[in-house]
């Protein structure tokens, strides 16, 4: 340990190092208004991202007709899951409010939460290039012009690259290739074969590396940096990914309002999100805190062997410590969460805003996956199932007060719909 940590947090770190499941309550959580004021980002940045996505909506409807029903917005439903609430309560959870599932597992185009941040970053880069190079006359121009032969010929001279264990690569790769970019995804050779196959079928170049994911990112970034025509999406640092994810909150607010749910002090909201490098959960956390302030509590959920964000925040070392430096293996079945080092940008954002987190043993993933499918009929990928650990253990462990029957709980499902049918069936049926 590079930095000394005392008391409750020191005991927590011991358990984490032993690979045990933990419940972490953030001792430096602040009032939302105070914590938000200290950040470099504000509601204006989220609005800017949201407006940009609206400008691209006509284009998205043309490229991905499945987005027509949402007017070119990439958005997922939120559904109540009473069957899963009963399942968790039979196993001691003690939930008295309503339990919902935010179904980003079914987001259009990329089939995961990465469709929010990843597609946003590609569009933002595209808008910048288009304005600089005269493909668009201004932000009030017709963005479907970017689908013309002339625009495509231009994008073909430009590269978009990303290092990914899978889902981010799919989001960035599919969107970039659809606009005509030379799209390249750098992956470790142990990334899932079906993801590589799917990307290649969409015209994306997949480059494989023998080392782990961070090696793929490092090499991909180095190659990209040598070439001015190449744009590298860096998920450890990207503000665009973060803001793309943050837009989820205003959309969720409308969906909840349609259900008659208006979170406030008497009707608190608890949100449980699986966390990898931190971009998706951090963006959603930021967006939700801007809208609901102290009425929302957000909890991050990570694998016991890869608790990167929890480690960075509890030690205060942020991106300067990785789980392998700490002594853990960094290996997990939850491939979407297998990032050993947290994002520095998100560590700063989450430091005083996140309520805490839990770590989950891999043995929880399949039982939750099957229970959800059986009880409420939704299929989500194993990584995403880590999120059920939080409502299951948080209140039962006695460290956190159960928020009561007026509360709404949301488990954020982060991926699943692109999983090939054969694999899906074997996950459901064993
Ligand atoms: C990427 C991912 C996450 C977490 O997002 P981060 O930005 O890496 O923290 C969660 N679930 C799934 C399925 C993912 O692909």
mmCIF file of C-alpha atoms and ligand atoms in Angstrom, residues 112-114 167 245 274-281 336-337 339 381 383-384 414-415, ligand 1:
data_model
loop_
_atom_site.group_PDB
_atom_site.id
_atom_site.type_symbol
_atom_site.label_atom_id
_atom_site.label_comp_id
_atom_site.label_asym_id
_atom_site.label_seq_id
_atom_site.Cartn_x
_atom_site.Cartn_y
_atom_site.Cartn_z
ATOM 1 C CA UNK A 112 -24.980 -2.591 -24.212
ATOM 2 C CA UNK A 113 -24.600 0.551 -22.105
ATOM 3 C CA UNK A 114 -21.598 1.340 -24.345
ATOM 4 C CA UNK A 167 -18.545 -4.005 -25.720
ATOM 5 C CA UNK A 245 -23.340 8.266 -20.594
ATOM 6 C CA UNK A 274 -21.881 -2.564 -12.690
ATOM 7 C CA UNK A 275 -18.526 -0.791 -12.884
ATOM 8 C CA UNK A 276 -15.473 -1.475 -15.020
ATOM 9 C CA UNK A 277 -13.163 1.443 -15.794
ATOM 10 C CA UNK A 278 -15.913 3.730 -14.462
ATOM 11 C CA UNK A 279 -17.085 5.685 -17.511
ATOM 12 C CA UNK A 280 -20.594 4.301 -17.744
ATOM 13 C CA UNK A 281 -21.440 4.201 -14.034
ATOM 14 C CA UNK A 336 -17.265 -6.285 -19.292
ATOM 15 C CA UNK A 337 -15.911 -5.260 -15.870
ATOM 16 C CA UNK A 339 -10.513 -3.225 -16.131
ATOM 17 C CA UNK A 381 -25.207 -10.799 -19.824
ATOM 18 C CA UNK A 383 -21.148 -9.038 -16.270
ATOM 19 C CA UNK A 384 -24.307 -7.083 -15.912
ATOM 20 C CA UNK A 414 -25.661 -3.075 -19.008
ATOM 21 C CA UNK A 415 -25.489 -5.648 -21.789
HETATM 22 C C1 LIG B 1 -18.400 -1.573 -20.005
HETATM 23 C C2 LIG B 1 -19.407 -2.299 -19.253
HETATM 24 C C3 LIG B 1 -19.734 -1.934 -17.950
HETATM 25 C C4 LIG B 1 -19.065 -0.843 -17.152
HETATM 26 O O1 LIG B 1 -18.716 0.317 -17.822
HETATM 27 P P1 LIG B 1 -17.319 1.040 -17.525
HETATM 28 O O2 LIG B 1 -17.393 2.301 -18.282
HETATM 29 O O3 LIG B 1 -16.231 0.121 -18.042
HETATM 30 O O4 LIG B 1 -17.216 1.198 -16.067
HETATM 31 C C5 LIG B 1 -20.707 -2.683 -17.321
HETATM 32 N N1 LIG B 1 -21.311 -3.718 -17.923
HETATM 33 C C6 LIG B 1 -21.027 -4.089 -19.172
HETATM 34 C C7 LIG B 1 -21.758 -5.241 -19.779
HETATM 35 C C8 LIG B 1 -20.065 -3.389 -19.885
HETATM 36 O O5 LIG B 1 -19.770 -3.768 -21.135
#
